[in-house]
Coordinates of C-alpha atoms (C1' of nucleotides) in Angstrom, one line a residue:
Chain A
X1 CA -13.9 -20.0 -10.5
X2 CA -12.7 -17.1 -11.9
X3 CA -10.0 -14.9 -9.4
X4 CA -11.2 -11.2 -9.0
X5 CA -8.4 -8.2 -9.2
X6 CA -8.4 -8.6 -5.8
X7 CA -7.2 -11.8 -5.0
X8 CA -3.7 -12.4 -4.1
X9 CA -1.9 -14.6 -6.4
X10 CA 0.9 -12.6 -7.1
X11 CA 4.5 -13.6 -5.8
X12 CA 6.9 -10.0 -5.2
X13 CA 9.1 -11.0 -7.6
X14 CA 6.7 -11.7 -10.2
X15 CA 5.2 -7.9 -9.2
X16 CA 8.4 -6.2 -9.5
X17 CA 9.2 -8.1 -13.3
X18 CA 5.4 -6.9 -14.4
X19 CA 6.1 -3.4 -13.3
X20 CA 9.8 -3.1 -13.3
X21 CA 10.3 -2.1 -10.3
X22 CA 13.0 -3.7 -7.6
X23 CA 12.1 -6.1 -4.9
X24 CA 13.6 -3.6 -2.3
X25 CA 11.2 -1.0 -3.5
X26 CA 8.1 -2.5 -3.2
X27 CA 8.9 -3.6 0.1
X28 CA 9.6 0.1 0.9
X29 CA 6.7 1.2 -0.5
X30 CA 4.7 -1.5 1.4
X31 CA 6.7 0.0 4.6
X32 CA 6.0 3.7 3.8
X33 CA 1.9 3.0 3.3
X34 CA 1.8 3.4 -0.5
X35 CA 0.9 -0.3 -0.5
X36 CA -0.9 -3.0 1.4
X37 CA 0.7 -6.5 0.9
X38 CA -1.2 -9.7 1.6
X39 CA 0.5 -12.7 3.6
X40 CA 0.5 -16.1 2.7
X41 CA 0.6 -18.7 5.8
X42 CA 4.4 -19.3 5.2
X43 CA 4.7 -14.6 5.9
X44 CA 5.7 -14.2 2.2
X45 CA 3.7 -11.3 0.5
X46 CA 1.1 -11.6 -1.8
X47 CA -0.3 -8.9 -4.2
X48 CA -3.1 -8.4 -6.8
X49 CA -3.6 -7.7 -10.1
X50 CA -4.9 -4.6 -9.1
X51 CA -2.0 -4.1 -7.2
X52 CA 0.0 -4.1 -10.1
X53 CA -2.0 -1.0 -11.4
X54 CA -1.3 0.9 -8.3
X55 CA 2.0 0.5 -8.5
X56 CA 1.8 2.0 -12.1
X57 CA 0.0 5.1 -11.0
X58 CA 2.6 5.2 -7.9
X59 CA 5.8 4.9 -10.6
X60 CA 3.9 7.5 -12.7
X61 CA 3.6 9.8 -9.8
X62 CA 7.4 9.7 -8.6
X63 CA 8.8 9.8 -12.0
X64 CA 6.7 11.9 -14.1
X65 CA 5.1 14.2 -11.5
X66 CA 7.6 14.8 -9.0
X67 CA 6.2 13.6 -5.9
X68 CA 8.6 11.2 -3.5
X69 CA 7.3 9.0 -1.4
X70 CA 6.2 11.3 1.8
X71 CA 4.6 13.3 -1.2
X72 CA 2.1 10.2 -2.2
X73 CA 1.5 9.5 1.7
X74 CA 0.3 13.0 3.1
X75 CA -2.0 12.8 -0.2
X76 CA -3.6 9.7 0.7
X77 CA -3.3 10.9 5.0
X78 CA -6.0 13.8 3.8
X79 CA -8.5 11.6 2.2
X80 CA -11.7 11.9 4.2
X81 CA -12.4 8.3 5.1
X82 CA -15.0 9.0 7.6
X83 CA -17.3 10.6 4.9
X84 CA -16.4 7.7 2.3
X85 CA -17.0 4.8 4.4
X86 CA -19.1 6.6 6.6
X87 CA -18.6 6.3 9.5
X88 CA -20.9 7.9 13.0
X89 CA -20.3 10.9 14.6
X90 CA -19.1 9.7 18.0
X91 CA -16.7 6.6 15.8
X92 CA -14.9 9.1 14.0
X93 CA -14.9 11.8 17.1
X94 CA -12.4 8.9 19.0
X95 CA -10.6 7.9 15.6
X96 CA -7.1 8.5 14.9
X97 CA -7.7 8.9 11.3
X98 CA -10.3 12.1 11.7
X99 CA -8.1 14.0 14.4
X100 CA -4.8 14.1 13.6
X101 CA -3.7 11.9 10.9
X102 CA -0.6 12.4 9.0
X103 CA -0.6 8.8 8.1
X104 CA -3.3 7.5 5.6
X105 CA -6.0 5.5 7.3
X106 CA -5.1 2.2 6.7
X107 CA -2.0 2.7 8.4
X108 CA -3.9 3.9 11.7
X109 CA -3.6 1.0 14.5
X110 CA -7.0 -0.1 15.8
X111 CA -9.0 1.8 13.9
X112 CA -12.6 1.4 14.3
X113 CA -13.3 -0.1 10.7
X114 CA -10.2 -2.4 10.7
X115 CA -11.6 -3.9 14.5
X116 CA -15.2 -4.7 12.4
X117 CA -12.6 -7.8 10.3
X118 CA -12.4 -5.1 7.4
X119 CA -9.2 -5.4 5.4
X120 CA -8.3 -1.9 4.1
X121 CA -7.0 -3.5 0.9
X122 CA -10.1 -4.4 0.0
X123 CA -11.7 -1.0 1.3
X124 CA -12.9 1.9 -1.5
X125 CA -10.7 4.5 0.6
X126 CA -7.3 2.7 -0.4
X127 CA -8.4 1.1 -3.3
X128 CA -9.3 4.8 -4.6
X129 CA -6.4 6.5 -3.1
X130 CA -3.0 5.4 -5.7
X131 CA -5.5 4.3 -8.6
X132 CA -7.6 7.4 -9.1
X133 CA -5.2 10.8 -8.5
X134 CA -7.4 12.4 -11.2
X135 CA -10.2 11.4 -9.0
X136 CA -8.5 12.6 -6.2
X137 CA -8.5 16.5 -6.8
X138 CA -12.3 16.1 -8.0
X139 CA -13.2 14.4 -4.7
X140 CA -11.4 17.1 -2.4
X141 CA -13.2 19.9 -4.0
X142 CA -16.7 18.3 -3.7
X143 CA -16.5 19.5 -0.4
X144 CA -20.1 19.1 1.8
X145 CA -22.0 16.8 0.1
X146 CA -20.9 12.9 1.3
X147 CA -22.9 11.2 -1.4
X148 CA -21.4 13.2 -3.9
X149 CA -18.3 12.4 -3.0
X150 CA -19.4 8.6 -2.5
X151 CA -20.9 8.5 -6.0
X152 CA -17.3 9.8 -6.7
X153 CA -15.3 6.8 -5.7
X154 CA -17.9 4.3 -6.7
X155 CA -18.0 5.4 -10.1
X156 CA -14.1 5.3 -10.6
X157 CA -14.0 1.4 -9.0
X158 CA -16.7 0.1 -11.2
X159 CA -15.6 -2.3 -13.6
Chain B
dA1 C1' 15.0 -21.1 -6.0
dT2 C1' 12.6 -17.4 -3.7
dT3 C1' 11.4 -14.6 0.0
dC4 C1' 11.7 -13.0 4.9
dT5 C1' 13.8 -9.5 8.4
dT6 C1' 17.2 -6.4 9.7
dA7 C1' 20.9 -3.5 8.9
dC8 C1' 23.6 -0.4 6.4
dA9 C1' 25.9 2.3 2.3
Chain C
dT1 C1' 17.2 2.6 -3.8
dG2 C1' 20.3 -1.2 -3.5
dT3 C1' 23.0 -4.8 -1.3
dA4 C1' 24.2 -8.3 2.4
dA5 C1' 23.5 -11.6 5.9
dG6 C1' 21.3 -15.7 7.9
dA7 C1' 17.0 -18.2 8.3
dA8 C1' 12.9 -20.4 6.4

DNA sequence: ATTCTTACA
DNA sequence: TGTAAGAA
């Protein structure tokens, strides 16, 4: 069977060879929220091939458009999850990340869509967030209309 | 050999 | 960002 860009098959040091990027670093990025590592059952991280474009767009983003780390983070803390997933009225009234988020969502404790068994790696919100920054500024200005903004997403994750 | 966590320059 | 320690 053929592995998807989602599965995770790739070791951190492989990773940081295919993007040149240090060991250290992409734990600290993991730390900081820019990235979402999977575990194998001995704890070692695991990471995608997809992951490997993300941290291309994140490298682009530090070295070529000035951003630093908290930069990339309070982008991805304002992207409005709750419209994307979607999310009810009354779930996102008691969320963390509707009200006060300075964190992106997937870094919110107990939220309501992580409790459902949903792993944010695999969720359109992250998966949009470090691979589409293009995307991004397009999606905050669609302001009002959800499936517009939906359609948005969708259409840059299609294969 | 490789990666883990924690701590620190 | 990088390095170091001790454990796995």
């Amino acid at each position: 069977m053929n592995n998807n860009s989602l599965d995770p098959v790739i070791s951190i040091g492989t990773l940081a060879k295919k993007v040149g990027l240090s060991v250290s670093a992409i734990r600290k990025y993991e730390e900081q929220g820019l990235i979402i590592s999977h575990r194998s059952a001995s704890g070692h991280r695991l990471f995608s091939y997809e992951d490997i474009e993300r941290l291309r767009t994140i490298q682009h983003l530090i070295r070529n458009l000035g951003f630093n780390i908290e930069g990339i983070r309070r982008i991805e803390a304002i992207l409005p999850c709750w419209d994307l997933l979607p999310c009810s009225e009354e779930v996102r009234n008691n969320c963390l990340a509707f009200k006060g988020s300075t964190k992106p969502c997937w870094m919110i404790k107990d939220a309501h869509c992580t409790r459902q068994g949903n792993e944010c790696r695999k969720c359109h919100v992250y998966r949009f967030g470090t691979l589409h920054t293009e995307g991004i500024k397009v999606l905050l200005h669609s302001t009002g209309d959800n499936n517009k903004k939906r359609k948005i997403i969708n259409k840059a994750l299609e294969d």
